[in-house]
Coordinates of C-alpha atoms in Angstrom, one line a residue:
M3 CA -31.8 73.8 0.1
K4 CA -33.5 70.7 -1.3
K5 CA -31.4 71.1 -4.4
K6 CA -28.2 71.3 -2.4
F7 CA -29.0 68.0 -0.6
L8 CA -30.0 66.3 -3.8
L9 CA -26.7 67.4 -5.3
I10 CA -24.8 66.0 -2.3
A11 CA -26.5 62.7 -2.9
L12 CA -25.7 62.7 -6.6
I13 CA -22.0 63.6 -6.0
G14 CA -21.8 60.9 -3.4
F15 CA -23.0 58.3 -5.9
A16 CA -20.6 59.6 -8.5
S17 CA -17.7 59.6 -6.1
V18 CA -18.5 56.0 -5.1
W19 CA -18.6 54.9 -8.7
A20 CA -15.4 56.8 -9.7
Y21 CA -13.4 55.6 -6.7
G22 CA -14.5 52.1 -7.5
Q23 CA -12.5 52.5 -10.7
D24 CA -9.4 53.0 -8.4
S25 CA -10.1 49.8 -6.5
S26 CA -9.4 46.2 -7.4
D27 CA -12.8 46.1 -9.2
F28 CA -11.5 48.6 -11.9
S29 CA -11.4 46.9 -15.2
A30 CA -8.7 48.4 -17.5
K31 CA -9.6 48.1 -21.2
F32 CA -6.7 47.9 -23.6
D33 CA -5.5 45.6 -26.4
K34 CA -2.9 43.0 -25.3
W35 CA -1.7 41.4 -28.5
S36 CA 0.8 42.7 -31.1
I37 CA 3.0 41.5 -33.9
D38 CA 6.5 42.9 -33.7
G39 CA 8.9 42.8 -36.5
G40 CA 12.1 44.5 -37.7
I41 CA 15.1 44.4 -40.1
G42 CA 18.5 45.8 -39.7
L43 CA 22.2 45.4 -39.2
T44 CA 24.2 42.9 -37.1
K45 CA 27.7 42.4 -35.8
P46 CA 29.1 39.0 -34.6
W47 CA 31.9 39.4 -32.1
Q48 CA 34.6 37.4 -30.3
N49 CA 34.4 33.9 -31.8
F50 CA 36.3 33.8 -35.1
T51 CA 39.1 31.7 -36.7
P52 CA 42.2 33.8 -37.1
G53 CA 42.1 35.6 -40.5
Y54 CA 38.3 35.7 -40.6
Y55 CA 36.1 38.5 -39.4
A56 CA 32.8 40.1 -40.3
A57 CA 32.0 43.6 -41.5
T58 CA 31.1 46.3 -39.0
P59 CA 28.2 46.4 -39.3
D60 CA 27.1 43.4 -41.3
F61 CA 23.8 42.9 -43.1
L62 CA 21.3 41.5 -42.4
V63 CA 19.2 40.6 -39.3
G64 CA 15.5 40.0 -39.4
E65 CA 13.2 39.5 -36.4
I66 CA 9.5 38.8 -35.9
G67 CA 7.5 37.9 -32.8
V68 CA 4.1 37.7 -31.2
R69 CA 3.7 39.6 -28.0
Y70 CA 1.1 39.4 -25.2
M71 CA 0.9 42.1 -22.5
M72 CA -0.7 40.9 -19.3
S73 CA -0.8 44.5 -18.0
E74 CA 0.4 47.9 -19.2
Y75 CA 3.7 47.0 -17.5
F76 CA 4.6 43.4 -18.3
G77 CA 4.2 40.9 -21.1
L78 CA 5.7 37.9 -22.9
K79 CA 6.9 37.5 -26.4
L80 CA 7.6 34.5 -28.6
D81 CA 10.0 35.4 -31.4
F82 CA 12.1 34.2 -34.3
G83 CA 15.4 35.8 -35.5
Y84 CA 17.6 35.3 -38.5
N85 CA 21.1 36.6 -39.0
K86 CA 23.4 36.4 -42.0
F87 CA 27.1 36.9 -41.4
Q88 CA 29.6 37.6 -44.2
E89 CA 33.3 38.4 -44.5
A90 CA 34.6 42.0 -44.3
D91 CA 36.7 43.3 -47.3
E92 CA 40.0 42.2 -45.9
S93 CA 38.8 38.8 -44.5
M94 CA 38.9 35.4 -46.2
A95 CA 35.5 34.5 -47.6
F96 CA 32.8 32.9 -45.5
E97 CA 29.0 33.0 -45.2
T98 CA 27.0 31.8 -42.1
N99 CA 23.2 31.7 -41.5
S100 CA 21.9 31.8 -38.0
Y101 CA 18.4 31.0 -36.8
R102 CA 17.0 31.6 -33.3
F103 CA 13.7 30.9 -31.5
G104 CA 13.1 32.4 -28.0
L105 CA 10.8 33.3 -25.2
Q106 CA 11.2 36.8 -23.7
G107 CA 9.8 38.8 -20.9
V108 CA 8.9 42.4 -21.8
L109 CA 8.8 45.4 -19.5
N110 CA 7.1 48.7 -20.4
L111 CA 9.8 51.0 -19.1
G112 CA 8.1 54.0 -20.5
R113 CA 5.1 53.5 -18.2
M114 CA 7.3 52.6 -15.3
M115 CA 9.3 55.8 -15.7
N116 CA 6.2 57.9 -16.3
F117 CA 7.0 59.0 -19.8
E118 CA 3.4 60.2 -20.1
T119 CA 4.3 63.2 -18.0
W120 CA 6.2 64.7 -20.9
T121 CA 5.3 62.8 -24.0
K122 CA 2.4 60.7 -25.4
T123 CA 4.2 59.5 -28.5
L124 CA 7.5 58.1 -27.3
G125 CA 7.9 54.8 -25.4
L126 CA 10.6 52.4 -24.2
L127 CA 10.4 48.7 -23.8
G128 CA 13.0 46.4 -22.2
H129 CA 13.1 42.8 -23.1
G130 CA 15.1 39.7 -22.3
G131 CA 14.9 35.9 -22.3
V132 CA 16.3 32.6 -23.4
G133 CA 16.0 30.5 -26.5
V134 CA 17.6 27.9 -28.8
G135 CA 19.0 28.2 -32.3
Y136 CA 21.5 26.9 -34.7
L137 CA 24.2 28.1 -37.2
N138 CA 24.8 26.8 -40.7
Y139 CA 28.3 27.3 -42.0
D140 CA 28.7 27.4 -45.8
R141 CA 32.5 27.5 -45.7
T142 CA 33.1 24.2 -43.9
N143 CA 29.7 22.6 -44.8
I144 CA 29.0 22.1 -41.1
D145 CA 25.2 22.0 -40.7
N146 CA 23.2 22.8 -37.6
D147 CA 25.6 23.8 -34.9
W148 CA 22.9 23.9 -32.2
V149 CA 23.4 26.5 -29.5
G150 CA 21.4 27.9 -26.5
N151 CA 21.2 31.6 -26.3
V152 CA 20.4 34.5 -23.9
L153 CA 19.1 37.8 -25.3
T154 CA 18.5 41.2 -23.8
G155 CA 17.7 44.6 -25.4
L156 CA 15.9 47.9 -25.5
T157 CA 13.2 49.1 -27.9
A158 CA 12.5 52.8 -28.4
Q159 CA 9.0 53.3 -29.7
I160 CA 7.3 56.1 -31.7
R161 CA 3.6 56.0 -31.7
L162 CA 2.3 56.4 -35.3
S163 CA -1.4 55.7 -34.6
D164 CA -3.6 53.7 -32.2
G165 CA -2.8 50.5 -34.1
L166 CA 0.8 51.1 -35.1
A167 CA 4.2 52.0 -33.6
L168 CA 7.6 52.4 -35.1
N169 CA 10.4 50.6 -33.2
L170 CA 14.1 51.1 -33.0
D171 CA 15.7 48.1 -31.2
G172 CA 19.1 47.3 -30.0
S173 CA 19.8 43.8 -28.7
A174 CA 22.7 41.6 -27.6
V175 CA 22.6 37.8 -28.1
A176 CA 24.9 35.4 -26.4
N177 CA 25.3 32.0 -28.1
I178 CA 26.1 29.3 -25.5
R179 CA 28.2 26.2 -26.5
Q180 CA 28.8 27.4 -30.0
N181 CA 31.1 24.7 -31.3
E182 CA 32.5 26.6 -34.3
G183 CA 33.5 30.2 -34.9
F184 CA 31.1 32.4 -36.8
D185 CA 33.1 31.7 -39.9
G186 CA 32.6 28.0 -39.6
G187 CA 36.2 27.2 -38.5
I188 CA 37.8 26.3 -35.2
G189 CA 37.2 29.8 -33.8
N190 CA 39.0 30.9 -30.7
T191 CA 37.9 27.9 -28.6
K192 CA 35.7 30.0 -26.2
D193 CA 32.4 28.3 -27.2
L194 CA 30.6 31.6 -26.5
G195 CA 29.6 33.8 -29.5
M196 CA 28.2 37.3 -29.0
V197 CA 26.0 39.0 -31.6
F198 CA 24.8 42.7 -31.5
N199 CA 21.7 43.6 -33.5
G200 CA 20.2 46.9 -34.5
T201 CA 16.8 46.9 -36.2
I202 CA 14.0 49.2 -37.3
G203 CA 10.5 47.8 -37.5
L204 CA 6.9 48.0 -36.6
S205 CA 4.5 46.9 -33.9
I206 CA 1.0 46.1 -35.3
Y207 CA -1.5 46.1 -32.4
L208 CA -4.4 43.6 -32.5
G209 CA -7.7 44.0 -30.8
K210 CA -10.9 46.0 -30.6
N211 CA -10.0 48.5 -27.9
K212 CA -8.7 52.0 -28.8
T213 CA -5.4 51.7 -27.0
H214 CA -2.8 49.0 -26.7
A215 CA -1.1 48.2 -23.3
D216 CA 2.1 50.0 -24.6
W217 CA 0.3 53.3 -24.5
Y218 CA -2.6 52.8 -22.0
L219 CA -2.8 55.4 -19.2
R220 CA -4.9 54.1 -16.4
D221 CA -5.0 57.3 -14.5
D222 CA -6.1 59.3 -17.6
E223 CA -9.1 56.9 -18.0
K224 CA -10.0 57.4 -14.4
Y225 CA -10.0 61.2 -14.8
K226 CA -12.2 60.9 -17.8
V227 CA -14.7 58.9 -15.8
L228 CA -14.7 61.4 -13.0
D229 CA -14.9 64.4 -15.4
S230 CA -17.8 62.9 -17.2
K231 CA -19.6 62.5 -13.8
I232 CA -18.9 66.1 -13.0
A233 CA -20.3 67.2 -16.4
G234 CA -23.4 65.1 -15.8
L235 CA -23.9 66.6 -12.4
D236 CA -23.5 70.1 -13.8
K237 CA -26.2 69.4 -16.3
R238 CA -28.5 67.9 -13.7
V239 CA -28.2 71.0 -11.6
T240 CA -29.0 73.2 -14.6
D241 CA -32.1 71.0 -15.4
L242 CA -33.4 70.7 -11.9
E243 CA -36.7 72.5 -11.3
D244 CA -37.8 73.4 -7.8
G245 CA -40.4 76.1 -7.2
K246 CA -39.2 76.7 -3.6
A247 CA -35.5 77.3 -4.6
N248 CA -34.4 80.9 -4.8
K249 CA -31.5 82.4 -6.8
S250 CA -29.1 82.1 -3.8
D251 CA -29.8 78.4 -3.4
L252 CA -29.1 77.8 -7.1
D253 CA -25.9 79.9 -7.0
N254 CA -24.6 78.0 -4.0
T255 CA -25.4 74.7 -5.6
K256 CA -23.7 75.7 -8.8
G257 CA -20.7 76.7 -6.8
D258 CA -20.5 73.3 -5.1
V259 CA -20.2 71.6 -8.6
D260 CA -17.6 74.1 -9.7
A261 CA -15.5 73.5 -6.6
I262 CA -15.5 69.7 -7.1
A263 CA -14.6 70.2 -10.8
K264 CA -11.6 72.4 -9.7
D265 CA -10.6 69.7 -7.2
V266 CA -10.5 67.1 -10.1
D267 CA -8.5 69.4 -12.3
A268 CA -6.0 70.0 -9.4
L269 CA -5.7 66.3 -8.9
K270 CA -4.3 65.8 -12.4
N271 CA -1.3 67.9 -11.4
V272 CA -0.3 66.0 -8.3
E273 CA 1.4 62.7 -7.6
P274 CA -0.6 59.5 -7.2
T275 CA 0.0 59.5 -3.4
S276 CA -2.4 62.4 -3.2
Y277 CA -5.4 60.5 -4.6
D278 CA -6.3 59.1 -1.2
E279 CA -6.1 62.5 0.4
F280 CA -8.5 63.8 -2.3
V281 CA -10.9 60.9 -1.5
K282 CA -10.6 61.6 2.2
Q283 CA -11.6 65.2 1.7
L284 CA -14.7 64.1 -0.3
V285 CA -15.7 61.8 2.6
N286 CA -15.1 64.4 5.3
D287 CA -16.9 67.1 3.4
G288 CA -20.1 64.9 3.5
Y289 CA -20.3 63.6 -0.1
I290 CA -20.5 60.0 1.0
N291 CA -23.8 59.1 2.8
V292 CA -25.8 56.1 3.8
Y293 CA -29.6 56.6 3.8
F294 CA -32.4 55.0 5.8
D295 CA -36.2 54.9 5.5
F296 CA -38.4 56.7 8.0
N297 CA -38.0 55.3 11.6
S298 CA -35.7 52.5 10.2
T299 CA -32.2 51.3 11.0
K300 CA -32.0 49.2 7.9
V301 CA -29.7 50.6 5.2
Q302 CA -31.5 51.4 1.9
G303 CA -30.5 49.2 -0.9
A304 CA -29.2 52.1 -3.0
S305 CA -26.8 53.1 -0.2
A306 CA -24.9 49.8 -0.3
N307 CA -22.5 51.4 -2.7
S308 CA -21.6 54.0 -0.1
V309 CA -20.8 51.2 2.4
N310 CA -18.8 49.4 -0.2
F311 CA -16.9 52.6 -0.9
M312 CA -15.9 53.0 2.7
K313 CA -14.9 49.3 2.9
A314 CA -12.7 49.7 -0.2
Y315 CA -11.1 52.9 1.2
L316 CA -10.4 51.4 4.6
A317 CA -9.0 48.2 3.0
K318 CA -6.7 50.3 0.9
N319 CA -5.7 52.7 3.7
T320 CA -5.0 50.4 6.6
G321 CA -3.8 53.2 8.9
A322 CA -7.1 55.1 8.6
S323 CA -9.9 55.1 11.2
V324 CA -13.4 56.4 10.7
E325 CA -16.1 57.9 13.0
V326 CA -19.5 56.8 11.7
Q327 CA -22.0 59.6 12.4
G328 CA -25.7 58.9 12.5
Y329 CA -28.6 61.4 12.0
A330 CA -32.4 61.4 12.2
D331 CA -35.0 63.8 10.9
E332 CA -36.9 66.2 13.2
L333 CA -40.1 64.1 13.5
G334 CA -40.4 62.6 16.9
S335 CA -38.9 63.5 20.3
D336 CA -35.3 64.6 20.7
D337 CA -34.5 61.6 23.0
Y338 CA -36.0 59.1 20.5
N339 CA -34.2 60.6 17.6
Q340 CA -30.9 60.6 19.5
K341 CA -31.3 56.8 20.1
L342 CA -32.4 56.3 16.5
S343 CA -29.3 58.1 15.1
Q344 CA -27.0 56.0 17.3
K345 CA -28.7 52.8 16.1
R346 CA -28.2 53.9 12.5
A347 CA -24.5 54.5 13.1
D348 CA -24.2 51.1 14.9
A349 CA -25.9 49.4 11.9
V350 CA -23.3 50.8 9.5
V351 CA -20.4 49.9 11.8
K352 CA -21.8 46.3 12.0
L353 CA -22.0 46.1 8.1
L354 CA -18.3 47.3 7.8
T355 CA -17.1 44.8 10.4
E356 CA -19.0 42.0 8.8
A357 CA -17.3 43.0 5.5
G358 CA -13.8 42.5 7.1
I359 CA -12.9 45.9 8.6
D360 CA -11.4 45.7 12.1
G361 CA -13.9 47.1 14.5
S362 CA -11.2 48.9 16.4
R363 CA -10.9 51.3 13.5
L364 CA -14.5 52.2 13.7
S365 CA -16.5 54.3 16.2
A366 CA -20.3 54.9 16.1
V367 CA -21.7 58.3 17.2
G368 CA -25.3 59.3 17.2
K369 CA -25.7 63.0 16.3
G370 CA -29.4 63.2 16.9
E371 CA -31.6 65.3 14.7
D372 CA -30.4 67.1 11.6
T373 CA -32.0 70.5 11.8
S374 CA -30.4 71.9 8.7
V375 CA -33.1 70.7 6.4
D376 CA -36.7 71.9 5.8
K377 CA -38.8 70.0 8.3
S378 CA -41.9 70.4 6.3
S379 CA -40.4 68.8 3.2
A380 CA -40.6 65.1 2.9
Q381 CA -37.7 65.0 0.4
A382 CA -35.5 67.0 2.7
R383 CA -36.4 64.8 5.7
Q384 CA -35.3 61.8 3.6
L385 CA -31.9 63.3 3.1
A386 CA -31.6 63.9 6.9
R387 CA -32.1 60.2 7.7
R388 CA -28.5 59.3 7.0
V389 CA -25.1 58.2 8.2
T390 CA -21.9 60.2 7.3
F391 CA -18.3 59.5 7.8
M392 CA -15.3 61.3 9.2
V393 CA -11.9 59.9 8.3
K394 CA -9.2 60.4 10.9

């Protein structure tokens, strides 16, 4: 019996710690910087002088940029692009060099669309932004036709290693207020030039963490944390020595650990909306406890984590209410212990309301003595002096 209560206390601590990783205190660890570059084919379109046109596709386009991901979903990129346009076989001769500098926003569409549910090696980025550039026309010796530009595109990714990814990018660039055609002549007077680029290149990830934001899976990291805690608890149960425990007690305790492990495994196969239900089940099954010293209504310092856990849960689940249930050990009279258990429940409610939880969502109930523990055992009586929670 003593082992079982000790296990409950340990699982309570592990649950608090693991759930904290789900809260705003969770610190995701991934690399944020990368250098992205590529080379490929280009096609200028729409703005040409009659008799001039470029090959389909033309060569070449080169791009390089520095990207910073603020999260695994969004980032910014500073980039430079170069295009060289030349005549097709039937066109009159021309050669134009185009240079572009821009700032783009980047969306990790692969994470947003949950690619991780079917692949860990393929990704998809969306990007778009604005910039400035100029065109240099060799045919007419017109230098520096400055233009503004707007760019958008998609990048398919293939993960080669933790530090490297292969990129296949398709982009469209609109040159605004392009005074000349792409050939350097009068063009078609539309002052808007369109360029389509297709490149193959690499992302080189920078940093000391194992994973870059492009591939970071926040939920997988949380599962690893919880799994490691389960493994640690399993080992503790195996190593615990208690002369009063019998084989039945040990089998029951082992079963509790196995049941929690199965719950964790099952959680990996459900949608994120079920996480809170899983946590609610842990709470209602008695794995989250607040402990008190003998004849005291002051929360033990080590139990502050359990109070913080409930505060985080209630702050996240604003529609939930909780019955705070107080208990006392069997020493002393029934009437005294009933009052003591009520005071303990009241004390925890007071802490939660002072932490910002609306008191209307909390109710305090004194349950009196906990008679399920060994009255003669000081360790068991310590586990009886507690407050538990029932989420409604």
